[in-house]
PDB file of N, CA and C and ligand atoms in Angstrom:
ATOM      1  N   MET A   1     -46.733  28.559  -3.909  1.00 90.00           N
ATOM      2  CA  MET A   1     -46.765  27.925  -5.237  1.00 90.00           C
ATOM      3  C   MET A   1     -47.288  26.492  -5.093  1.00 90.00           C
ATOM      4  N   ASN A   2     -48.406  26.216  -5.687  1.00 94.00           N
ATOM      5  CA  ASN A   2     -48.907  24.846  -5.615  1.00 94.00           C
ATOM      6  C   ASN A   2     -48.505  24.059  -6.868  1.00 94.00           C
ATOM      7  N   GLU A   3     -48.837  22.784  -6.874  1.00 94.00           N
ATOM      8  CA  GLU A   3     -48.393  21.921  -7.974  1.00 94.00           C
ATOM      9  C   GLU A   3     -48.983  22.337  -9.309  1.00 94.00           C
ATOM     10  N   GLN A   4     -50.210  22.827  -9.248  1.00 95.00           N
ATOM     11  CA  GLN A   4     -50.863  23.253 -10.475  1.00 95.00           C
ATOM     12  C   GLN A   4     -50.108  24.413 -11.115  1.00 95.00           C
ATOM     13  N   GLU A   5     -49.689  25.315 -10.263  1.00 96.00           N
ATOM     14  CA  GLU A   5     -48.938  26.468 -10.725  1.00 96.00           C
ATOM     15  C   GLU A   5     -47.595  26.035 -11.318  1.00 96.00           C
ATOM     16  N   LYS A   6     -46.964  25.090 -10.656  1.00 96.00           N
ATOM     17  CA  LYS A   6     -45.688  24.584 -11.154  1.00 96.00           C
ATOM     18  C   LYS A   6     -45.858  23.900 -12.500  1.00 96.00           C
ATOM     19  N   LEU A   7     -46.918  23.101 -12.596  1.00 96.00           N
ATOM     20  CA  LEU A   7     -47.187  22.409 -13.854  1.00 96.00           C
ATOM     21  C   LEU A   7     -47.380  23.406 -14.986  1.00 96.00           C
ATOM     22  N   GLN A   8     -48.108  24.447 -14.672  1.00 96.00           N
ATOM     23  CA  GLN A   8     -48.369  25.458 -15.687  1.00 96.00           C
ATOM     24  C   GLN A   8     -47.082  26.155 -16.118  1.00 96.00           C
ATOM     25  N   ALA A   9     -46.222  26.407 -15.134  1.00 96.00           N
ATOM     26  CA  ALA A   9     -44.946  27.041 -15.442  1.00 96.00           C
ATOM     27  C   ALA A   9     -44.137  26.161 -16.400  1.00 96.00           C
ATOM     28  N   ILE A  10     -44.180  24.861 -16.179  1.00 96.00           N
ATOM     29  CA  ILE A  10     -43.461  23.937 -17.058  1.00 96.00           C
ATOM     30  C   ILE A  10     -44.079  23.945 -18.448  1.00 96.00           C
ATOM     31  N   GLN A  11     -45.397  23.859 -18.476  1.00 95.00           N
ATOM     32  CA  GLN A  11     -46.083  23.786 -19.760  1.00 95.00           C
ATOM     33  C   GLN A  11     -45.943  25.063 -20.581  1.00 95.00           C
ATOM     34  N   ASN A  12     -45.829  26.172 -19.885  1.00 95.00           N
ATOM     35  CA  ASN A  12     -45.647  27.448 -20.595  1.00 95.00           C
ATOM     36  C   ASN A  12     -44.180  27.806 -20.769  1.00 95.00           C
ATOM     37  N   ARG A  13     -43.326  26.921 -20.290  1.00 95.00           N
ATOM     38  CA  ARG A  13     -41.874  27.189 -20.289  1.00 95.00           C
ATOM     39  C   ARG A  13     -41.604  28.576 -19.736  1.00 95.00           C
ATOM     40  N   ASN A  14     -42.201  28.828 -18.622  1.00 94.00           N
ATOM     41  CA  ASN A  14     -42.121  30.137 -18.003  1.00 94.00           C
ATOM     42  C   ASN A  14     -40.799  30.262 -17.256  1.00 94.00           C
ATOM     43  N   SER A  15     -39.867  30.939 -17.876  1.00 89.00           N
ATOM     44  CA  SER A  15     -38.528  30.976 -17.291  1.00 89.00           C
ATOM     45  C   SER A  15     -38.440  31.872 -16.059  1.00 89.00           C
ATOM     46  N   SER A  16     -39.509  32.612 -15.786  1.00 93.00           N
ATOM     47  CA  SER A  16     -39.463  33.414 -14.562  1.00 93.00           C
ATOM     48  C   SER A  16     -39.572  32.514 -13.330  1.00 93.00           C
ATOM     49  N   TYR A  17     -39.885  31.243 -13.555  1.00 91.00           N
ATOM     50  CA  TYR A  17     -39.913  30.299 -12.449  1.00 91.00           C
ATOM     51  C   TYR A  17     -38.575  29.588 -12.268  1.00 91.00           C
ATOM     52  N   ASP A  18     -37.659  29.877 -13.160  1.00 88.00           N
ATOM     53  CA  ASP A  18     -36.330  29.296 -13.032  1.00 88.00           C
ATOM     54  C   ASP A  18     -35.737  29.644 -11.677  1.00 88.00           C
ATOM     55  N   GLY A  19     -35.251  28.658 -11.002  1.00 85.00           N
ATOM     56  CA  GLY A  19     -34.635  28.932  -9.708  1.00 85.00           C
ATOM     57  C   GLY A  19     -35.624  28.795  -8.559  1.00 85.00           C
ATOM     58  N   LYS A  20     -36.906  28.740  -8.897  1.00 89.00           N
ATOM     59  CA  LYS A  20     -37.901  28.613  -7.828  1.00 89.00           C
ATOM     60  C   LYS A  20     -38.189  27.153  -7.525  1.00 89.00           C
ATOM     61  N   PHE A  21     -38.101  26.346  -8.551  1.00 91.00           N
ATOM     62  CA  PHE A  21     -38.250  24.903  -8.321  1.00 91.00           C
ATOM     63  C   PHE A  21     -37.629  24.154  -9.489  1.00 91.00           C
ATOM     64  N   ILE A  22     -37.440  22.884  -9.299  1.00 93.00           N
ATOM     65  CA  ILE A  22     -36.984  22.031 -10.391  1.00 93.00           C
ATOM     66  C   ILE A  22     -37.922  20.837 -10.449  1.00 93.00           C
ATOM     67  N   PHE A  23     -37.912  20.150 -11.553  1.00 95.00           N
ATOM     68  CA  PHE A  23     -38.759  18.968 -11.637  1.00 95.00           C
ATOM     69  C   PHE A  23     -38.018  17.830 -12.314  1.00 95.00           C
ATOM     70  N   GLY A  24     -38.433  16.628 -11.989  1.00 96.00           N
ATOM     71  CA  GLY A  24     -37.846  15.453 -12.606  1.00 96.00           C
ATOM     72  C   GLY A  24     -38.867  14.782 -13.500  1.00 96.00           C
ATOM     73  N   VAL A  25     -38.362  14.052 -14.479  1.00 97.00           N
ATOM     74  CA  VAL A  25     -39.234  13.266 -15.339  1.00 97.00           C
ATOM     75  C   VAL A  25     -39.012  11.797 -14.998  1.00 97.00           C
ATOM     76  N   LYS A  26     -40.069  11.169 -14.518  1.00 97.00           N
ATOM     77  CA  LYS A  26     -39.948   9.802 -14.006  1.00 97.00           C
ATOM     78  C   LYS A  26     -39.439   8.817 -15.042  1.00 97.00           C
ATOM     79  N   THR A  27     -39.858   9.005 -16.275  1.00 97.00           N
ATOM     80  CA  THR A  27     -39.501   8.029 -17.302  1.00 97.00           C
ATOM     81  C   THR A  27     -38.044   8.130 -17.728  1.00 97.00           C
ATOM     82  N   THR A  28     -37.505   9.323 -17.719  1.00 96.00           N
ATOM     83  CA  THR A  28     -36.128   9.505 -18.187  1.00 96.00           C
ATOM     84  C   THR A  28     -35.144   9.744 -17.050  1.00 96.00           C
ATOM     85  N   LYS A  29     -35.668  10.007 -15.871  1.00 97.00           N
ATOM     86  CA  LYS A  29     -34.821  10.287 -14.705  1.00 97.00           C
ATOM     87  C   LYS A  29     -33.944  11.514 -14.943  1.00 97.00           C
ATOM     88  N   ILE A  30     -34.531  12.494 -15.578  1.00 96.00           N
ATOM     89  CA  ILE A  30     -33.829  13.742 -15.855  1.00 96.00           C
ATOM     90  C   ILE A  30     -34.462  14.859 -15.035  1.00 96.00           C
ATOM     91  N   ILE A  31     -33.606  15.732 -14.541  1.00 95.00           N
ATOM     92  CA  ILE A  31     -34.109  16.887 -13.793  1.00 95.00           C
ATOM     93  C   ILE A  31     -34.033  18.118 -14.688  1.00 95.00           C
ATOM     94  N   CYS A  32     -35.104  18.886 -14.716  1.00 95.00           N
ATOM     95  CA  CYS A  32     -35.156  20.071 -15.564  1.00 95.00           C
ATOM     96  C   CYS A  32     -35.608  21.294 -14.795  1.00 95.00           C
ATOM     97  N   ARG A  33     -35.328  22.431 -15.401  1.00 93.00           N
ATOM     98  CA  ARG A  33     -35.868  23.688 -14.899  1.00 93.00           C
ATOM     99  C   ARG A  33     -37.173  23.959 -15.644  1.00 93.00           C
ATOM    100  N   PRO A  34     -38.022  24.822 -15.072  1.00 93.00           N
ATOM    101  CA  PRO A  34     -39.306  25.111 -15.721  1.00 93.00           C
ATOM    102  C   PRO A  34     -39.170  25.665 -17.143  1.00 93.00           C
ATOM    103  N   GLY A  35     -38.105  26.393 -17.415  1.00 91.00           N
ATOM    104  CA  GLY A  35     -37.974  26.992 -18.739  1.00 91.00           C
ATOM    105  C   GLY A  35     -37.247  26.118 -19.748  1.00 91.00           C
ATOM    106  N   CYS A  36     -37.065  24.852 -19.436  1.00 92.00           N
ATOM    107  CA  CYS A  36     -36.286  23.968 -20.311  1.00 92.00           C
ATOM    108  C   CYS A  36     -36.858  23.870 -21.719  1.00 92.00           C
ATOM    109  N   PRO A  37     -35.996  23.983 -22.725  1.00 91.00           N
ATOM    110  CA  PRO A  37     -36.453  23.909 -24.113  1.00 91.00           C
ATOM    111  C   PRO A  37     -36.720  22.482 -24.605  1.00 91.00           C
ATOM    112  N   ALA A  38     -36.384  21.501 -23.811  1.00 89.00           N
ATOM    113  CA  ALA A  38     -36.582  20.108 -24.238  1.00 89.00           C
ATOM    114  C   ALA A  38     -38.074  19.764 -24.325  1.00 89.00           C
ATOM    115  N   ARG A  39     -38.349  18.625 -24.925  1.00 89.00           N
ATOM    116  CA  ARG A  39     -39.728  18.177 -25.106  1.00 89.00           C
ATOM    117  C   ARG A  39     -40.459  18.111 -23.761  1.00 89.00           C
ATOM    118  N   LEU A  40     -41.682  18.545 -23.750  1.00 92.00           N
ATOM    119  CA  LEU A  40     -42.467  18.532 -22.521  1.00 92.00           C
ATOM    120  C   LEU A  40     -42.809  17.115 -22.101  1.00 92.00           C
ATOM    121  N   PRO A  41     -42.587  16.814 -20.852  1.00 94.00           N
ATOM    122  CA  PRO A  41     -42.968  15.494 -20.354  1.00 94.00           C
ATOM    123  C   PRO A  41     -44.474  15.425 -20.118  1.00 94.00           C
ATOM    124  N   LEU A  42     -44.988  14.219 -20.058  1.00 96.00           N
ATOM    125  CA  LEU A  42     -46.389  14.062 -19.700  1.00 96.00           C
ATOM    126  C   LEU A  42     -46.566  14.456 -18.237  1.00 96.00           C
ATOM    127  N   GLU A  43     -47.708  15.034 -17.996  1.00 95.00           N
ATOM    128  CA  GLU A  43     -47.976  15.514 -16.650  1.00 95.00           C
ATOM    129  C   GLU A  43     -47.818  14.423 -15.590  1.00 95.00           C
ATOM    130  N   LYS A  44     -48.259  13.228 -15.930  1.00 97.00           N
ATOM    131  CA  LYS A  44     -48.181  12.151 -14.931  1.00 97.00           C
ATOM    132  C   LYS A  44     -46.757  11.691 -14.666  1.00 97.00           C
ATOM    133  N   ASN A  45     -45.850  12.085 -15.525  1.00 97.00           N
ATOM    134  CA  ASN A  45     -44.459  11.680 -15.329  1.00 97.00           C
ATOM    135  C   ASN A  45     -43.620  12.737 -14.635  1.00 97.00           C
ATOM    136  N   ILE A  46     -44.250  13.832 -14.295  1.00 97.00           N
ATOM    137  CA  ILE A  46     -43.510  14.919 -13.657  1.00 97.00           C
ATOM    138  C   ILE A  46     -43.510  14.755 -12.147  1.00 97.00           C
ATOM    139  N   VAL A  47     -42.345  14.951 -11.571  1.00 96.00           N
ATOM    140  CA  VAL A  47     -42.246  14.934 -10.116  1.00 96.00           C
ATOM    141  C   VAL A  47     -41.447  16.162  -9.690  1.00 96.00           C
ATOM    142  N   PHE A  48     -41.897  16.806  -8.623  1.00 95.00           N
ATOM    143  CA  PHE A  48     -41.241  18.050  -8.200  1.00 95.00           C
ATOM    144  C   PHE A  48     -40.223  17.805  -7.102  1.00 95.00           C
ATOM    145  N   PHE A  49     -39.153  18.555  -7.167  1.00 91.00           N
ATOM    146  CA  PHE A  49     -38.142  18.480  -6.125  1.00 91.00           C
ATOM    147  C   PHE A  49     -37.842  19.871  -5.602  1.00 91.00           C
ATOM    148  N   GLY A  50     -37.474  19.914  -4.334  1.00 84.00           N
ATOM    149  CA  GLY A  50     -37.092  21.190  -3.747  1.00 84.00           C
ATOM    150  C   GLY A  50     -35.647  21.526  -4.069  1.00 84.00           C
ATOM    151  N   THR A  51     -34.806  20.514  -4.068  1.00 87.00           N
ATOM    152  CA  THR A  51     -33.386  20.743  -4.300  1.00 87.00           C
ATOM    153  C   THR A  51     -32.806  19.680  -5.217  1.00 87.00           C
ATOM    154  N   MET A  52     -31.694  20.006  -5.820  1.00 88.00           N
ATOM    155  CA  MET A  52     -30.980  19.051  -6.661  1.00 88.00           C
ATOM    156  C   MET A  52     -30.534  17.831  -5.861  1.00 88.00           C
ATOM    157  N   GLU A  53     -30.060  18.099  -4.647  1.00 90.00           N
ATOM    158  CA  GLU A  53     -29.561  17.008  -3.807  1.00 90.00           C
ATOM    159  C   GLU A  53     -30.624  15.932  -3.635  1.00 90.00           C
ATOM    160  N   GLU A  54     -31.825  16.410  -3.367  1.00 91.00           N
ATOM    161  CA  GLU A  54     -32.946  15.518  -3.161  1.00 91.00           C
ATOM    162  C   GLU A  54     -33.183  14.662  -4.418  1.00 91.00           C
ATOM    163  N   ALA A  55     -33.132  15.319  -5.552  1.00 94.00           N
ATOM    164  CA  ALA A  55     -33.385  14.625  -6.809  1.00 94.00           C
ATOM    165  C   ALA A  55     -32.282  13.618  -7.120  1.00 94.00           C
ATOM    166  N   ILE A  56     -31.059  14.042  -6.917  1.00 94.00           N
ATOM    167  CA  ILE A  56     -29.924  13.173  -7.209  1.00 94.00           C
ATOM    168  C   ILE A  56     -29.932  11.944  -6.309  1.00 94.00           C
ATOM    169  N   GLU A  57     -30.319  12.179  -5.080  1.00 95.00           N
ATOM    170  CA  GLU A  57     -30.438  11.078  -4.134  1.00 95.00           C
ATOM    171  C   GLU A  57     -31.413  10.021  -4.634  1.00 95.00           C
ATOM    172  N   LYS A  58     -32.418  10.471  -5.368  1.00 96.00           N
ATOM    173  CA  LYS A  58     -33.430   9.539  -5.877  1.00 96.00           C
ATOM    174  C   LYS A  58     -33.037   8.956  -7.223  1.00 96.00           C
ATOM    175  N   GLY A  59     -31.832   9.263  -7.682  1.00 97.00           N
ATOM    176  CA  GLY A  59     -31.334   8.645  -8.908  1.00 97.00           C
ATOM    177  C   GLY A  59     -31.550   9.467 -10.166  1.00 97.00           C
ATOM    178  N   TYR A  60     -31.908  10.727 -10.007  1.00 96.00           N
ATOM    179  CA  TYR A  60     -32.103  11.590 -11.170  1.00 96.00           C
ATOM    180  C   TYR A  60     -30.803  12.294 -11.516  1.00 96.00           C
ATOM    181  N   ARG A  61     -30.691  12.709 -12.785  1.00 94.00           N
ATOM    182  CA  ARG A  61     -29.530  13.529 -13.127  1.00 94.00           C
ATOM    183  C   ARG A  61     -29.947  14.759 -13.912  1.00 94.00           C
ATOM    184  N   PRO A  62     -29.123  15.801 -13.830  1.00 94.00           N
ATOM    185  CA  PRO A  62     -29.508  17.076 -14.441  1.00 94.00           C
ATOM    186  C   PRO A  62     -29.564  17.026 -15.960  1.00 94.00           C
ATOM    187  N   CYS A  63     -30.524  17.705 -16.512  1.00 94.00           N
ATOM    188  CA  CYS A  63     -30.693  17.829 -17.955  1.00 94.00           C
ATOM    189  C   CYS A  63     -29.497  18.575 -18.549  1.00 94.00           C
ATOM    190  N   LYS A  64     -29.063  18.116 -19.732  1.00 92.00           N
ATOM    191  CA  LYS A  64     -27.913  18.773 -20.355  1.00 92.00           C
ATOM    192  C   LYS A  64     -28.303  20.068 -21.052  1.00 92.00           C
ATOM    193  N   ARG A  65     -29.562  20.232 -21.287  1.00 92.00           N
ATOM    194  CA  ARG A  65     -29.985  21.430 -22.021  1.00 92.00           C
ATOM    195  C   ARG A  65     -30.230  22.616 -21.108  1.00 92.00           C
ATOM    196  N   CYS A  66     -30.921  22.380 -20.007  1.00 91.00           N
ATOM    197  CA  CYS A  66     -31.236  23.531 -19.151  1.00 91.00           C
ATOM    198  C   CYS A  66     -30.319  23.629 -17.935  1.00 91.00           C
ATOM    199  N   LYS A  67     -29.494  22.607 -17.763  1.00 88.00           N
ATOM    200  CA  LYS A  67     -28.498  22.627 -16.674  1.00 88.00           C
ATOM    201  C   LYS A  67     -29.051  23.108 -15.335  1.00 88.00           C
ATOM    202  N   PRO A  68     -29.943  22.344 -14.773  1.00 88.00           N
ATOM    203  CA  PRO A  68     -30.579  22.773 -13.517  1.00 88.00           C
ATOM    204  C   PRO A  68     -29.620  22.810 -12.339  1.00 88.00           C
ATOM    205  N   LYS A  69     -28.386  22.416 -12.573  1.00 72.00           N
ATOM    206  CA  LYS A  69     -27.394  22.512 -11.511  1.00 72.00           C
ATOM    207  C   LYS A  69     -27.239  23.954 -11.024  1.00 72.00           C
ATOM    208  N   LEU A  70     -27.523  24.871 -11.925  1.00 53.00           N
ATOM    209  CA  LEU A  70     -27.374  26.285 -11.594  1.00 53.00           C
ATOM    210  C   LEU A  70     -28.449  26.758 -10.628  1.00 53.00           C
ATOM    211  N   VAL A  71     -29.467  25.922 -10.498  1.00 46.00           N
ATOM    212  CA  VAL A  71     -30.569  26.280  -9.625  1.00 46.00           C
ATOM    213  C   VAL A  71     -30.287  25.794  -8.214  1.00 46.00           C
ATOM    214  N   ASN A  72     -30.719  26.545  -7.253  1.00 47.00           N
ATOM    215  CA  ASN A  72     -30.524  26.175  -5.859  1.00 47.00           C
ATOM    216  C   ASN A  72     -29.069  25.901  -5.552  1.00 47.00           C
ATOM    217  N   GLN A  73     -28.225  26.634  -6.182  1.00 48.00           N
ATOM    218  CA  GLN A  73     -26.813  26.397  -6.005  1.00 48.00           C
ATOM    219  C   GLN A  73     -26.390  26.847  -4.618  1.00 48.00           C
ATOM    220  N   SER A  74     -25.965  25.927  -3.847  1.00 50.00           N
ATOM    221  CA  SER A  74     -25.419  26.329  -2.563  1.00 50.00           C
ATOM    222  C   SER A  74     -23.914  26.387  -2.750  1.00 50.00           C
ATOM    223  N   GLN A  75     -23.198  25.474  -2.123  1.00 48.00           N
ATOM    224  CA  GLN A  75     -21.778  25.421  -2.437  1.00 48.00           C
ATOM    225  C   GLN A  75     -21.460  24.054  -2.975  1.00 48.00           C
ATOM    226  N   GLU A  76     -20.947  24.039  -4.169  1.00 46.00           N
ATOM    227  CA  GLU A  76     -20.557  22.762  -4.736  1.00 46.00           C
ATOM    228  C   GLU A  76     -19.138  22.458  -4.324  1.00 46.00           C
ATOM    229  N   GLY A  77     -19.011  21.325  -3.697  1.00 46.00           N
ATOM    230  CA  GLY A  77     -17.701  20.984  -3.170  1.00 46.00           C
ATOM    231  C   GLY A  77     -16.691  20.558  -4.217  1.00 46.00           C
ATOM    232  N   LYS A  78     -17.177  20.307  -5.465  1.00 44.00           N
ATOM    233  CA  LYS A  78     -16.233  19.788  -6.446  1.00 44.00           C
ATOM    234  C   LYS A  78     -15.965  20.771  -7.579  1.00 44.00           C
TER     235      LYS A  78
HETATM  236 ZN1  LIG B   1     -34.037  20.382 -19.224  1.00 87.11          ZN
END
């Protein structure tokens, strides 16, 4: 899966990509799943992450609408 494919998945709100990757929006610092119903971010503001941990480490937080926490769920200690 390359970035172009990921971008397209976001733009088409292709929920079959849910769980395959997550993305952050630089301007809002929100992490979303590809199928998120929220307003589409500008392409230049999209950043891809492999895992939630990685995103959270960079100061992002999960979107309340698509709850990307469910993605890449390993074991949540809390
Ligand atoms: Zn979202």
